[in-house]
CSV table of C-alpha atoms in Angstrom, one decimal:
chain,number,residue,atom,x,y,z
H,317,VAL,CA,108.7,97.1,87.0
H,318,TYR,CA,112.2,98.6,86.7
H,319,VAL,CA,113.1,101.9,88.2
H,320,TYR,CA,116.0,104.2,87.4
H,321,HIS,CA,117.6,105.9,90.8
H,322,LEU,CA,119.8,108.6,90.3
H,323,THR,CA,122.1,109.0,93.2
H,324,ARG,CA,125.5,110.5,93.9
H,325,ARG,CA,127.1,107.8,96.1
H,326,LEU,CA,130.2,108.1,98.0
H,327,CYS,CA,133.1,105.9,97.1
H,328,SER,CA,133.0,104.4,100.8
H,329,ALA,CA,129.4,103.2,100.1
H,330,SER,CA,130.5,101.4,96.4
H,331,ASP,CA,129.8,97.9,97.8
H,332,ASP,CA,126.4,98.8,99.1
H,333,LEU,CA,123.6,97.8,96.3
H,334,SER,CA,120.1,98.5,98.8
H,335,ALA,CA,118.7,102.3,98.6
H,336,ARG,CA,117.9,103.2,102.0
H,337,ASN,CA,115.3,105.7,103.1
H,338,LEU,CA,116.6,109.2,104.2
H,339,LYS,CA,115.4,108.4,108.0
H,340,ASP,CA,117.4,105.1,108.0
H,341,LEU,CA,120.4,106.7,106.5
H,342,LEU,CA,120.8,109.6,108.9
H,343,LEU,CA,119.8,107.8,112.2
H,344,ASN,CA,121.6,104.7,111.6
H,345,PRO,CA,125.3,103.9,110.8
H,346,SER,CA,125.7,104.7,106.9
H,347,ALA,CA,128.2,106.1,105.0
H,348,ILE,CA,126.3,109.4,104.7
H,349,SER,CA,125.9,109.6,108.7
H,350,ALA,CA,129.6,109.1,108.6
H,351,PHE,CA,130.5,111.3,106.4
H,352,LEU,CA,128.2,114.0,107.9
H,353,TYR,CA,129.5,113.1,111.3
H,354,GLN,CA,133.2,114.3,109.9
H,355,HIS,CA,131.8,117.9,109.1
H,356,GLY,CA,130.2,118.0,113.0
H,357,ILE,CA,126.8,117.1,111.8
H,358,SER,CA,124.6,114.4,113.5
H,359,PHE,CA,121.2,113.3,114.1
H,360,THR,CA,119.2,112.4,117.0
H,361,GLU,CA,115.5,110.8,116.9
H,362,VAL,CA,113.3,113.2,118.8
H,363,ASN,CA,109.7,113.0,118.6
H,364,ASN,CA,109.8,109.9,116.1
H,365,HIS,CA,112.1,112.3,113.1
H,366,PRO,CA,115.6,113.0,112.9
H,367,ALA,CA,116.8,116.0,114.6
H,368,LEU,CA,119.5,118.0,113.3
H,369,PHE,CA,122.8,118.8,115.5
H,370,TYR,CA,125.6,120.6,114.7
H,371,TYR,CA,129.0,120.1,116.3
H,372,GLY,CA,126.9,118.8,119.2
H,373,ASN,CA,124.2,121.9,119.3
H,374,LYS,CA,120.5,121.4,118.0
H,375,VAL,CA,119.7,123.3,114.9
H,376,ASP,CA,117.1,125.8,114.9
H,377,LEU,CA,114.7,125.3,112.0
H,378,SER,CA,111.9,127.1,113.6
H,379,ASP,CA,112.2,130.0,110.7
H,380,VAL,CA,109.4,128.6,108.5
H,381,ASN,CA,110.0,131.9,106.3
H,382,GLU,CA,113.2,131.0,105.5
H,383,PRO,CA,113.2,128.5,102.6
H,384,ASP,CA,116.1,126.2,103.6
H,385,ALA,CA,115.1,126.0,106.7
H,386,LEU,CA,111.6,124.9,105.6
H,387,TYR,CA,113.0,122.4,103.2
H,388,LEU,CA,114.9,121.0,106.1
H,389,ARG,CA,111.9,120.8,108.1
H,390,TYR,CA,109.7,118.9,105.4
H,391,ARG,CA,112.8,116.3,104.6
H,392,LEU,CA,113.3,115.7,108.5
H,393,GLY,CA,109.6,115.3,109.3
H,394,TYR,CA,109.6,118.3,111.9
H,395,ASP,CA,105.8,119.0,111.2
H,396,ASP,CA,104.4,115.4,110.4
H,397,GLU,CA,104.8,115.7,106.6
H,398,LEU,CA,107.3,112.8,105.4
H,399,ASP,CA,109.6,112.9,102.9
H,400,TYR,CA,112.3,109.9,103.8
H,401,CYS,CA,111.5,107.9,100.5
H,402,PHE,CA,113.1,105.8,97.5
H,403,ASN,CA,112.5,107.7,94.4
H,404,GLY,CA,113.2,107.1,90.4
H,405,TYR,CA,112.0,107.0,87.5
H,406,VAL,CA,110.0,104.1,84.9
H,407,LEU,CA,111.8,105.4,82.5
H,408,PRO,CA,115.3,107.0,82.1
H,409,HIS,CA,115.0,110.7,82.5
H,410,THR,CA,118.4,112.6,81.2
H,411,ASP,CA,116.7,116.1,81.6
H,412,TYR,CA,117.6,115.5,85.6
H,413,TYR,CA,121.0,114.4,85.2
H,414,LYS,CA,122.8,117.7,85.8
H,415,PRO,CA,120.8,118.6,88.9
H,416,LEU,CA,122.1,116.0,91.2
H,417,SER,CA,125.5,115.9,89.6
H,418,GLU,CA,127.6,117.7,92.0
H,419,CYS,CA,125.4,116.2,95.6
H,420,PRO,CA,122.0,115.2,96.6
H,421,GLU,CA,119.9,118.1,97.0
H,422,PHE,CA,119.4,117.4,100.6
H,423,ILE,CA,123.3,117.5,101.3
H,424,SER,CA,123.7,120.7,99.2
H,425,ILE,CA,120.6,122.6,100.9
H,426,LEU,CA,122.1,121.3,104.3
H,427,SER,CA,125.7,122.7,103.6
H,428,ARG,CA,124.1,125.9,102.6
H,429,TYR,CA,121.8,126.4,105.3
H,430,LEU,CA,124.7,125.7,107.9
H,431,GLY,CA,127.2,128.1,106.0
H,432,ASN,CA,129.6,125.3,105.4
H,433,SER,CA,130.1,125.0,101.4
H,434,ALA,CA,133.1,122.6,102.2
H,435,ILE,CA,130.8,120.2,103.0
H,436,ILE,CA,129.4,120.0,99.5
H,437,THR,CA,133.2,120.4,98.1
H,438,ASP,CA,133.9,117.3,100.1
H,439,TYR,CA,131.2,115.1,99.0
H,440,TYR,CA,131.7,115.9,95.3
H,441,CYS,CA,135.5,114.7,95.6
H,442,ASN,CA,134.9,111.6,97.4
H,443,SER,CA,131.6,110.4,95.3
H,444,LYS,CA,130.9,109.0,91.8
H,445,TYR,CA,127.4,109.7,89.9
H,446,TYR,CA,125.0,106.7,89.0
H,447,CYS,CA,122.0,105.4,87.8
H,448,TYR,CA,121.0,102.6,89.7
H,449,THR,CA,118.2,100.0,88.2
H,450,TYR,CA,115.7,97.9,90.6
H,451,LYS,CA,113.3,95.8,89.8
H,452,LEU,CA,110.7,96.6,92.3
H,453,ASN,CA,106.8,95.0,92.3
H,454,ILE,CA,104.6,97.5,91.0
H,455,ASN,CA,102.2,97.2,94.1
H,456,SER,CA,105.2,98.3,96.0
H,457,ILE,CA,105.7,101.6,94.4
H,458,ILE,CA,103.7,104.9,94.0
H,459,ILE,CA,103.1,107.1,91.1
H,460,ASP,CA,103.7,110.8,92.2
H,461,GLY,CA,100.7,112.5,91.4
H,462,ARG,CA,98.4,109.7,90.7
H,463,GLU,CA,98.6,108.1,94.1
H,464,ASP,CA,95.0,107.1,93.9
H,465,LEU,CA,95.9,104.2,91.3
H,466,LYS,CA,95.1,100.8,91.6
H,467,HIS,CA,97.4,97.8,90.6
H,468,ASP,CA,95.5,97.5,87.1
H,469,GLU,CA,95.4,101.2,86.7
H,470,LYS,CA,99.2,101.4,87.6
H,471,VAL,CA,100.0,98.6,84.7
H,472,ARG,CA,98.1,100.7,82.3
H,473,PHE,CA,99.2,104.1,83.2
H,474,ILE,CA,103.3,102.5,82.8
H,475,ILE,CA,102.5,100.6,79.2
H,476,ILE,CA,100.9,103.9,78.2
H,477,GLN,CA,104.2,105.9,79.5
H,478,ILE,CA,106.7,103.4,77.8
H,479,CYS,CA,104.4,103.7,74.6
H,480,ARG,CA,104.9,107.4,74.3
H,481,ARG,CA,108.7,107.1,74.7
H,482,LEU,CA,108.5,104.9,72.0
H,483,LEU,CA,106.6,107.7,70.1
H,484,GLU,CA,109.3,110.5,71.3
H,485,TYR,CA,112.2,108.3,69.5
H,486,ILE,CA,109.7,107.5,66.3
H,487,MET,CA,108.5,111.2,65.7
H,488,PRO,CA,110.9,113.6,67.5
H,489,ASP,CA,109.6,117.0,66.0
H,490,LEU,CA,106.2,115.9,67.7
H,491,PHE,CA,107.4,114.7,71.1
H,492,SER,CA,109.7,116.4,73.4
H,493,LEU,CA,112.3,113.7,75.1
H,494,ASP,CA,111.4,112.6,78.9
H,495,ASP,CA,107.8,114.9,78.8
H,496,PHE,CA,106.5,111.6,79.7
H,497,SER,CA,108.9,110.2,82.2
H,498,SER,CA,107.2,109.3,85.5
H,499,ILE,CA,108.3,109.3,89.2
H,500,VAL,CA,108.0,106.8,91.3
H,501,ARG,CA,108.8,106.4,95.1
H,502,THR,CA,108.0,104.0,97.8
H,503,ASP,CA,106.5,104.2,100.9
H,504,ASP,CA,108.2,106.7,103.6
H,505,ASN,CA,109.6,104.0,106.0
H,506,THR,CA,110.7,101.5,103.0
H,507,SER,CA,114.0,100.6,101.9
H,508,VAL,CA,115.1,98.7,99.1
H,509,ASN,CA,117.0,95.7,100.0
H,510,PRO,CA,119.9,94.3,97.2
H,511,ASP,CA,117.8,91.7,96.2
H,512,CYS,CA,115.9,94.3,93.7
H,513,PHE,CA,119.3,95.6,92.6
H,514,VAL,CA,119.8,94.9,88.7
H,515,GLN,CA,122.7,97.0,88.0
H,516,LYS,CA,124.3,100.3,88.0
H,517,GLU,CA,126.2,102.6,85.4
H,518,GLU,CA,128.2,105.7,86.2
H,519,ILE,CA,127.0,108.9,84.6
H,520,ARG,CA,129.8,111.4,83.4
H,521,LEU,CA,128.9,114.5,82.5
């Protein structure tokens, strides 16, 4: 099944056709970890999750009533809930193009929490916005909100989504574009290798 992955990528990663999970990107050499290090941000594995450091000092994310701290704790696996996964859509989803146009959500919230808006500006100026298409085995993807679906049920579900999209084109007054675009993801510890890459298209808003 084709998976359409929206990604604002640093120009230094333009030759990288893989899609690595967040934990891998932060803890190992990558364009993202190198970029963040230039802004004093680094990550060290603590209790099997990336811990955030800013100019060598561990950042306190203990205030669970602070929305940005709570988001970062969740994305970094502080509370045993994981959200490192690669995700995308089984059908192109134009409505979600704009929110990611400046920089990835993780970078945006991290920048805001650290009170350093220059991170967002620098990322934007040194990156381009793409839709990457990957071809993945249907058994390797999870449909958000329908995690219980077995193989045949996933096939049926995706075919129905495609038929609904066709109806959107045929009868636009009855169907709103992208109402039926399903988010899919991989396991949190999985990265998508370059062999799965099909194509990339730059998005110009």
